[in-house]
Amino acid sequence: MRLGLALGYWGRGPDPRHVPLAQEAERLGYHSVWTAESWGSDVFTPLTWIAARTSTIRLGTAVAQMAARSPTTTAMHALTLDHLSGGRVMLGLGLSGPQVVEGWYGRPFPKSPLTATREYVDVVRQVLGRQAPVELDGRFHSHPYRGPDGTGLGKALKPITHPLRADLPILLGAEGPKNIAQTTRIADGWLPLYWSPNRPEVYEASLAEAPEGFLVAPMAQVRVCDDVAEGLLPVKTMLGFYIGGMGHAARNFHADLMARMGYEEQARRIQRLFLEGRREEAVLAVPDAFADEISLVGPRERIAERLESWRKGPVTDLLALAPDRESLRVLAQLNA
């Protein structure tokens, strides 16, 4: 099982720890470092900044939001950074949800998310393959554009710049069972939002037809500390925000996932509290058991014991949301 460092997205401003943490992860032998985006900092610029200050560690987006860019624009970002970094890019894509897509990006959330995702990946693959001009008679991502409001003058094009790698890895941040199953057919890997090594049955059917070499790269908060309950608070804070606030009361993919993992009643309560403005109560309503099973928190010995269960399943890459150098170092030692 390889290790990655997940840095997430910025809060109020750039985090001065990110570059030093990425450099430390590279020194410790971590395979990859990942950035993210929501409705603030973008995913590619910080990754480019890190690329300029590292030399071997792979550079992943977890995730680049599809609504933020056309698929050809995303492919241009990926192929450009892949050249500049010497072939280190791993392109993680995600569809996000209606609240963000329509509220922030000002675009309609696709009525057929699986079709939209499939077309998006198809176009990116065509750009990176550069075998012919990009052409797709699609429902969401037609190339050339043939909509009723177009000029009809669009021309199929292929990239001027020759991509460094036609097989640049594409991973998808999928949550629903059908979306995950499709991911095994059209992508090189999957970026689970929540992964519990204690509940393999949650994803077993969706991963049944995953090909050999398919990447499974979940994120997990990693924190070496003496007090487990205290160490779980950041995990619960993250869960309270995602389950309670990252979606509408009637359509929240994160809450639905928590429900499928055996915590339906608690997920709905967290949603209700958060949407009522009782955010602290929403965080405290997150069960310690759920926060614990999707993270690696506690003394070194406890993390070492629990890490074994992560190794036994299909996980190929553990992407650690680690807040400090010590946690990074201990995880590297335990995984050696």
Tab-separated table of C-alpha atoms in Angstrom:
chain	number	residue	atom	x	y	z
A	1	MET	CA	0.000	0.000	0.000
A	2	ARG	CA	1.505	3.288	-1.124
A	3	LEU	CA	1.190	6.491	0.855
A	4	GLY	CA	0.023	9.886	-0.314
A	5	LEU	CA	-0.292	13.252	1.403
A	6	ALA	CA	-3.686	14.953	1.011
A	7	LEU	CA	-3.531	18.704	1.570
A	8	GLY	CA	-7.117	19.565	0.700
A	9	TYR	CA	-8.065	23.106	-0.256
A	10	TRP	CA	-7.242	26.446	1.345
A	11	GLY	CA	-9.349	28.060	4.000
A	12	ARG	CA	-9.154	31.852	4.366
A	13	GLY	CA	-5.809	31.893	2.592
A	14	PRO	CA	-2.804	29.783	1.593
A	15	ASP	CA	-1.491	27.445	4.260
A	16	PRO	CA	2.260	28.056	4.731
A	17	ARG	CA	2.687	24.457	5.899
A	18	HIS	CA	1.704	22.852	2.609
A	19	VAL	CA	4.970	23.106	0.681
A	20	PRO	CA	7.151	22.019	3.643
A	21	LEU	CA	4.788	19.097	4.294
A	22	ALA	CA	4.961	18.042	0.647
A	23	GLN	CA	8.754	18.243	0.734
A	24	GLU	CA	8.823	16.199	3.933
A	25	ALA	CA	6.483	13.613	2.415
A	26	GLU	CA	8.790	13.318	-0.585
A	27	ARG	CA	11.794	12.869	1.700
A	28	LEU	CA	9.942	10.145	3.618
A	29	GLY	CA	9.180	8.237	0.436
A	30	TYR	CA	5.517	9.117	-0.012
A	31	HIS	CA	4.300	8.300	-3.503
A	32	SER	CA	1.998	11.274	-4.058
A	33	VAL	CA	0.676	14.622	-2.843
A	34	TRP	CA	-2.889	15.806	-3.547
A	35	THR	CA	-4.646	19.169	-3.596
A	36	ALA	CA	-8.354	19.965	-3.795
A	37	GLU	CA	-10.842	22.709	-4.606
A	38	SER	CA	-14.334	23.708	-3.539
A	39	TRP	CA	-15.383	27.364	-3.890
A	40	GLY	CA	-12.160	29.150	-3.076
A	41	SER	CA	-8.644	28.149	-4.088
A	42	ASP	CA	-8.314	26.162	-7.299
A	43	VAL	CA	-6.746	22.720	-7.500
A	44	PHE	CA	-4.018	23.182	-10.129
A	45	THR	CA	-2.187	26.348	-9.053
A	46	PRO	CA	-1.090	25.097	-5.588
A	47	LEU	CA	-0.107	21.774	-7.171
A	48	THR	CA	2.070	23.605	-9.708
A	49	TRP	CA	3.674	25.561	-6.854
A	50	ILE	CA	4.451	22.276	-5.086
A	51	ALA	CA	5.729	20.717	-8.321
A	52	ALA	CA	8.317	23.486	-8.634
A	53	ARG	CA	9.633	22.714	-5.146
A	54	THR	CA	9.739	18.913	-5.357
A	55	SER	CA	11.279	16.485	-7.811
A	56	THR	CA	9.896	12.947	-7.551
A	57	ILE	CA	6.608	12.861	-5.664
A	58	ARG	CA	3.502	12.337	-7.843
A	59	LEU	CA	1.061	15.241	-8.100
A	60	GLY	CA	-2.648	14.486	-7.762
A	61	THR	CA	-5.898	16.436	-7.901
A	62	ALA	CA	-8.436	15.168	-5.382
A	63	VAL	CA	-10.492	16.433	-6.906
A	64	ALA	CA	-10.651	18.805	-9.857
A	65	GLN	CA	-14.319	19.665	-10.163
A	66	MET	CA	-15.774	18.928	-13.581
A	67	ALA	CA	-18.200	21.843	-13.426
A	68	ALA	CA	-15.287	24.251	-13.005
A	69	ARG	CA	-13.853	23.630	-16.473
A	70	SER	CA	-14.731	22.139	-19.808
A	71	PRO	CA	-13.084	18.723	-20.271
A	72	THR	CA	-10.650	20.121	-22.838
A	73	THR	CA	-9.601	22.847	-20.376
A	74	THR	CA	-8.985	20.244	-17.687
A	75	ALA	CA	-6.968	18.171	-20.147
A	76	MET	CA	-4.899	21.252	-21.019
A	77	HIS	CA	-4.141	21.856	-17.332
A	78	ALA	CA	-3.142	18.226	-16.852
A	79	LEU	CA	-0.936	17.920	-19.922
A	80	THR	CA	0.776	21.247	-19.196
A	81	LEU	CA	1.615	20.362	-15.602
A	82	ASP	CA	2.602	16.842	-16.637
A	83	HIS	CA	5.234	18.308	-18.973
A	84	LEU	CA	6.497	20.833	-16.429
A	85	SER	CA	6.767	18.197	-13.684
A	86	GLY	CA	8.358	15.464	-15.768
A	87	GLY	CA	5.334	13.167	-15.917
A	88	ARG	CA	4.129	13.255	-12.307
A	89	VAL	CA	0.437	14.170	-12.662
A	90	MET	CA	-2.462	11.986	-11.516
A	91	LEU	CA	-5.771	13.539	-12.562
A	92	GLY	CA	-8.558	13.093	-10.042
A	93	LEU	CA	-11.978	14.339	-11.171
A	94	GLY	CA	-15.268	14.802	-9.342
A	95	LEU	CA	-18.762	15.873	-10.304
A	96	SER	CA	-19.578	17.532	-6.937
A	97	GLY	CA	-23.275	18.101	-6.149
A	98	PRO	CA	-26.162	20.367	-7.178
A	99	GLN	CA	-25.571	22.917	-4.422
A	100	VAL	CA	-22.005	23.646	-5.538
A	101	VAL	CA	-22.444	23.125	-9.285
A	102	GLU	CA	-25.458	25.401	-9.557
A	103	GLY	CA	-24.715	27.719	-6.643
A	104	TRP	CA	-21.043	28.394	-7.293
A	105	TYR	CA	-20.266	27.409	-10.868
A	106	GLY	CA	-23.566	28.677	-12.195
A	107	ARG	CA	-24.214	25.607	-14.289
A	108	PRO	CA	-27.031	23.064	-14.259
A	109	PHE	CA	-26.299	19.877	-12.406
A	110	PRO	CA	-26.565	17.105	-15.021
A	111	LYS	CA	-29.792	15.113	-14.943
A	112	SER	CA	-27.754	12.038	-15.861
A	113	PRO	CA	-24.551	12.264	-13.788
A	114	LEU	CA	-23.154	8.967	-15.075
A	115	THR	CA	-23.503	10.047	-18.700
A	116	ALA	CA	-21.966	13.449	-17.987
A	117	THR	CA	-19.009	11.832	-16.216
A	118	ARG	CA	-18.496	9.278	-18.972
A	119	GLU	CA	-18.498	11.957	-21.679
A	120	TYR	CA	-16.124	14.177	-19.692
A	121	VAL	CA	-13.591	11.375	-19.269
A	122	ASP	CA	-13.961	10.433	-22.939
A	123	VAL	CA	-13.017	13.954	-24.055
A	124	VAL	CA	-10.050	14.141	-21.657
A	125	ARG	CA	-8.817	10.766	-22.943
A	126	GLN	CA	-9.091	11.970	-26.534
A	127	VAL	CA	-7.034	15.080	-25.797
A	128	LEU	CA	-4.331	13.129	-23.988
A	129	GLY	CA	-4.270	10.435	-26.680
A	130	ARG	CA	-3.955	12.981	-29.508
A	131	GLN	CA	-4.801	10.384	-32.115
A	132	ALA	CA	-7.307	12.577	-33.941
A	133	PRO	CA	-9.301	15.780	-33.516
A	134	VAL	CA	-11.627	15.611	-30.514
A	135	GLU	CA	-15.105	14.558	-31.580
A	136	LEU	CA	-18.031	13.484	-29.442
A	137	ASP	CA	-21.718	13.532	-30.226
A	138	GLY	CA	-22.597	13.850	-26.572
A	139	ARG	CA	-25.515	14.922	-24.453
A	140	PHE	CA	-23.438	17.167	-22.195
A	141	HIS	CA	-20.020	17.595	-23.816
A	142	SER	CA	-20.423	17.677	-27.588
A	143	HIS	CA	-17.291	18.431	-29.592
A	144	PRO	CA	-17.602	20.417	-31.772
A	145	TYR	CA	-20.525	22.178	-30.114
A	146	ARG	CA	-23.723	21.728	-32.095
A	147	GLY	CA	-26.285	23.350	-29.800
A	148	PRO	CA	-29.114	25.533	-31.117
A	149	ASP	CA	-27.408	28.680	-29.821
A	150	GLY	CA	-24.135	27.950	-31.617
A	151	THR	CA	-22.853	29.348	-34.927
A	152	GLY	CA	-22.343	25.968	-36.563
A	153	LEU	CA	-18.758	26.984	-37.360
A	154	GLY	CA	-17.055	24.842	-34.716
A	155	LYS	CA	-14.146	22.758	-35.958
A	156	ALA	CA	-12.862	19.517	-34.453
A	157	LEU	CA	-9.341	20.110	-33.139
A	158	LYS	CA	-6.580	18.170	-31.464
A	159	PRO	CA	-4.089	19.726	-29.057
A	160	ILE	CA	-1.221	21.714	-30.537
A	161	THR	CA	0.974	20.538	-27.674
A	162	HIS	CA	1.855	16.858	-27.744
A	163	PRO	CA	0.917	15.384	-24.335
A	164	LEU	CA	3.793	13.803	-22.476
A	165	ARG	CA	1.727	10.716	-21.559
A	166	ALA	CA	-1.358	9.396	-23.288
A	167	ASP	CA	-1.887	7.098	-20.311
A	168	LEU	CA	-1.827	9.815	-17.632
A	169	PRO	CA	-3.836	8.216	-14.784
A	170	ILE	CA	-7.424	9.390	-14.354
A	171	LEU	CA	-9.208	8.739	-11.070
A	172	LEU	CA	-12.784	9.610	-10.168
A	173	GLY	CA	-14.261	10.752	-6.878
A	174	ALA	CA	-17.435	8.679	-7.090
A	175	GLU	CA	-19.837	7.990	-4.219
A	176	GLY	CA	-22.963	6.226	-5.500
A	177	PRO	CA	-22.844	2.468	-6.231
A	178	LYS	CA	-23.545	2.857	-9.975
A	179	ASN	CA	-21.044	5.682	-10.274
A	180	ILE	CA	-18.352	3.594	-8.583
A	181	ALA	CA	-19.103	0.625	-10.842
A	182	GLN	CA	-18.804	2.884	-13.902
A	183	THR	CA	-15.528	4.242	-12.527
A	184	THR	CA	-14.019	0.747	-12.670
A	185	ARG	CA	-14.860	0.650	-16.383
A	186	ILE	CA	-13.775	4.115	-17.566
A	187	ALA	CA	-11.047	5.286	-15.155
A	188	ASP	CA	-7.723	4.090	-13.810
A	189	GLY	CA	-8.715	4.479	-10.192
A	190	TRP	CA	-11.202	5.600	-7.594
A	191	LEU	CA	-10.966	8.249	-4.863
A	192	PRO	CA	-13.371	7.225	-2.067
A	193	LEU	CA	-14.455	10.033	0.210
A	194	TYR	CA	-15.001	7.741	3.193
A	195	TRP	CA	-13.429	4.315	3.458
A	196	SER	CA	-13.913	1.895	6.300
A	197	PRO	CA	-11.785	-1.254	6.215
A	198	ASN	CA	-14.354	-2.764	8.599
A	199	ARG	CA	-17.153	-2.552	6.019
A	200	PRO	CA	-15.892	-4.051	2.744
A	201	GLU	CA	-19.447	-5.049	1.843
A	202	VAL	CA	-20.404	-1.401	1.271
A	203	TYR	CA	-18.354	-1.260	-1.931
A	204	GLU	CA	-17.882	-4.936	-2.755
A	205	ALA	CA	-20.490	-5.174	-5.520
A	206	SER	CA	-19.438	-1.889	-7.117
A	207	LEU	CA	-15.787	-2.984	-7.267
A	208	ALA	CA	-16.533	-6.538	-8.425
A	209	GLU	CA	-15.397	-5.915	-12.007
A	210	ALA	CA	-12.425	-3.659	-11.267
A	211	PRO	CA	-9.535	-4.600	-13.565
A	212	GLU	CA	-6.089	-5.589	-12.398
A	213	GLY	CA	-4.061	-2.531	-11.431
A	214	PHE	CA	-7.131	-0.445	-10.632
A	215	LEU	CA	-6.264	2.148	-7.990
A	216	VAL	CA	-8.301	2.562	-4.818
A	217	ALA	CA	-7.073	5.671	-3.036
A	218	PRO	CA	-9.166	6.800	-0.048
A	219	MET	CA	-8.377	9.796	2.119
A	220	ALA	CA	-8.097	9.353	5.866
A	221	GLN	CA	-7.176	11.816	8.570
A	222	VAL	CA	-4.029	10.640	10.347
A	223	ARG	CA	-3.107	12.015	13.739
A	224	VAL	CA	-0.614	10.635	16.249
A	225	CYS	CA	-1.826	11.668	19.705
A	226	ASP	CA	-2.419	10.310	23.185
A	227	ASP	CA	-6.084	11.259	23.494
A	228	VAL	CA	-8.185	9.464	20.860
A	229	ALA	CA	-11.349	11.458	21.568
A	230	GLU	CA	-9.493	14.741	21.180
A	231	GLY	CA	-7.777	13.490	18.041
A	232	LEU	CA	-11.137	12.621	16.477
A	233	LEU	CA	-12.533	16.146	16.856
A	234	PRO	CA	-11.071	17.394	13.523
A	235	VAL	CA	-12.515	14.300	11.835
A	236	LYS	CA	-15.928	14.999	13.327
A	237	THR	CA	-15.711	18.666	12.342
A	238	MET	CA	-15.037	17.671	8.739
A	239	LEU	CA	-17.861	15.131	8.779
A	240	GLY	CA	-20.293	17.598	10.327
A	241	PHE	CA	-19.594	20.090	7.530
A	242	TYR	CA	-19.742	17.596	4.653
A	243	ILE	CA	-22.735	15.640	5.891
A	244	GLY	CA	-24.611	18.650	7.196
A	245	GLY	CA	-23.620	21.466	4.888
A	246	MET	CA	-22.256	20.127	1.602
A	247	GLY	CA	-25.587	19.513	-0.054
A	248	HIS	CA	-29.303	20.193	0.127
A	249	ALA	CA	-31.560	18.626	2.740
A	250	ALA	CA	-33.234	16.609	-0.012
A	251	ARG	CA	-30.053	15.707	-1.907
A	252	ASN	CA	-26.779	15.246	-0.080
A	253	PHE	CA	-24.506	12.547	-1.502
A	254	HIS	CA	-22.230	12.580	1.559
A	255	ALA	CA	-25.110	12.019	3.963
A	256	ASP	CA	-26.438	9.246	1.724
A	257	LEU	CA	-23.042	7.545	1.819
A	258	MET	CA	-22.897	7.696	5.610
A	259	ALA	CA	-26.369	6.146	5.672
A	260	ARG	CA	-25.221	3.274	3.427
A	261	MET	CA	-22.338	2.704	5.820
A	262	GLY	CA	-24.756	1.932	8.637
A	263	TYR	CA	-25.352	5.342	10.189
A	264	GLU	CA	-28.561	6.533	8.531
A	265	GLU	CA	-30.301	7.865	11.631
A	266	GLN	CA	-27.193	9.749	12.752
A	267	ALA	CA	-26.608	11.163	9.252
A	268	ARG	CA	-30.119	12.632	9.099
A	269	ARG	CA	-29.750	14.115	12.579
A	270	ILE	CA	-26.441	15.765	11.644
A	271	GLN	CA	-28.103	17.216	8.551
A	272	ARG	CA	-31.032	18.559	10.520
A	273	LEU	CA	-28.875	20.179	13.189
A	274	PHE	CA	-26.520	21.766	10.670
A	275	LEU	CA	-29.300	23.148	8.520
A	276	GLU	CA	-30.957	24.610	11.640
A	277	GLY	CA	-27.769	26.555	12.296
A	278	ARG	CA	-26.751	24.375	15.255
A	279	ARG	CA	-23.348	23.562	13.829
A	280	GLU	CA	-21.534	22.730	17.050
A	281	GLU	CA	-24.275	20.283	17.952
A	282	ALA	CA	-24.037	18.778	14.466
A	283	VAL	CA	-20.328	18.108	14.964
A	284	LEU	CA	-20.905	16.566	18.388
A	285	ALA	CA	-23.648	14.387	16.879
A	286	VAL	CA	-21.133	12.648	14.627
A	287	PRO	CA	-20.591	9.216	16.213
A	288	ASP	CA	-17.049	8.661	17.465
A	289	ALA	CA	-17.280	5.137	16.052
A	290	PHE	CA	-17.860	6.391	12.504
A	291	ALA	CA	-15.137	9.043	12.715
A	292	ASP	CA	-12.751	6.445	14.107
A	293	GLU	CA	-13.299	3.752	11.496
A	294	ILE	CA	-12.568	6.074	8.566
A	295	SER	CA	-9.403	7.576	10.100
A	296	LEU	CA	-6.166	6.607	11.836
A	297	VAL	CA	-6.025	8.444	15.142
A	298	GLY	CA	-4.350	7.763	18.473
A	299	PRO	CA	-1.031	6.548	19.895
A	300	ARG	CA	1.514	4.974	17.566
A	301	GLU	CA	0.700	1.438	18.734
A	302	ARG	CA	-3.007	1.902	18.063
A	303	ILE	CA	-2.398	3.261	14.571
A	304	ALA	CA	-0.002	0.393	13.829
A	305	GLU	CA	-2.633	-2.167	14.810
A	306	ARG	CA	-5.416	-0.546	12.828
A	307	LEU	CA	-3.228	0.052	9.780
A	308	GLU	CA	-3.137	-3.700	9.184
A	309	SER	CA	-6.831	-3.753	8.336
A	310	TRP	CA	-6.257	-1.074	5.681
A	311	ARG	CA	-3.582	-3.238	4.069
A	312	LYS	CA	-5.774	-6.340	3.834
A	313	GLY	CA	-8.423	-4.880	1.535
A	314	PRO	CA	-8.308	-3.430	-1.990
A	315	VAL	CA	-6.738	-0.109	-0.985
A	316	THR	CA	-3.669	0.599	-3.133
A	317	ASP	CA	-2.957	4.138	-1.923
A	318	LEU	CA	-3.731	5.649	1.472
A	319	LEU	CA	-3.969	9.431	1.153
A	320	ALA	CA	-3.211	10.849	4.566
A	321	LEU	CA	-4.750	14.086	5.733
A	322	ALA	CA	-1.903	14.543	8.211
A	323	PRO	CA	-1.619	17.804	10.164
A	324	ASP	CA	2.029	17.549	11.173
A	325	ARG	CA	5.423	16.133	10.266
A	326	GLU	CA	5.403	13.677	13.168
A	327	SER	CA	2.216	11.992	11.975
A	328	LEU	CA	3.648	11.793	8.460
A	329	ARG	CA	6.862	10.277	9.772
A	330	VAL	CA	5.161	7.696	11.990
A	331	LEU	CA	2.834	6.586	9.190
A	332	ALA	CA	5.805	6.160	6.832
A	333	GLN	CA	7.655	4.062	9.412
A	334	LEU	CA	4.633	1.873	10.122
A	335	ASN	CA	3.956	1.299	6.434
A	336	ALA	CA	7.572	0.459	5.566
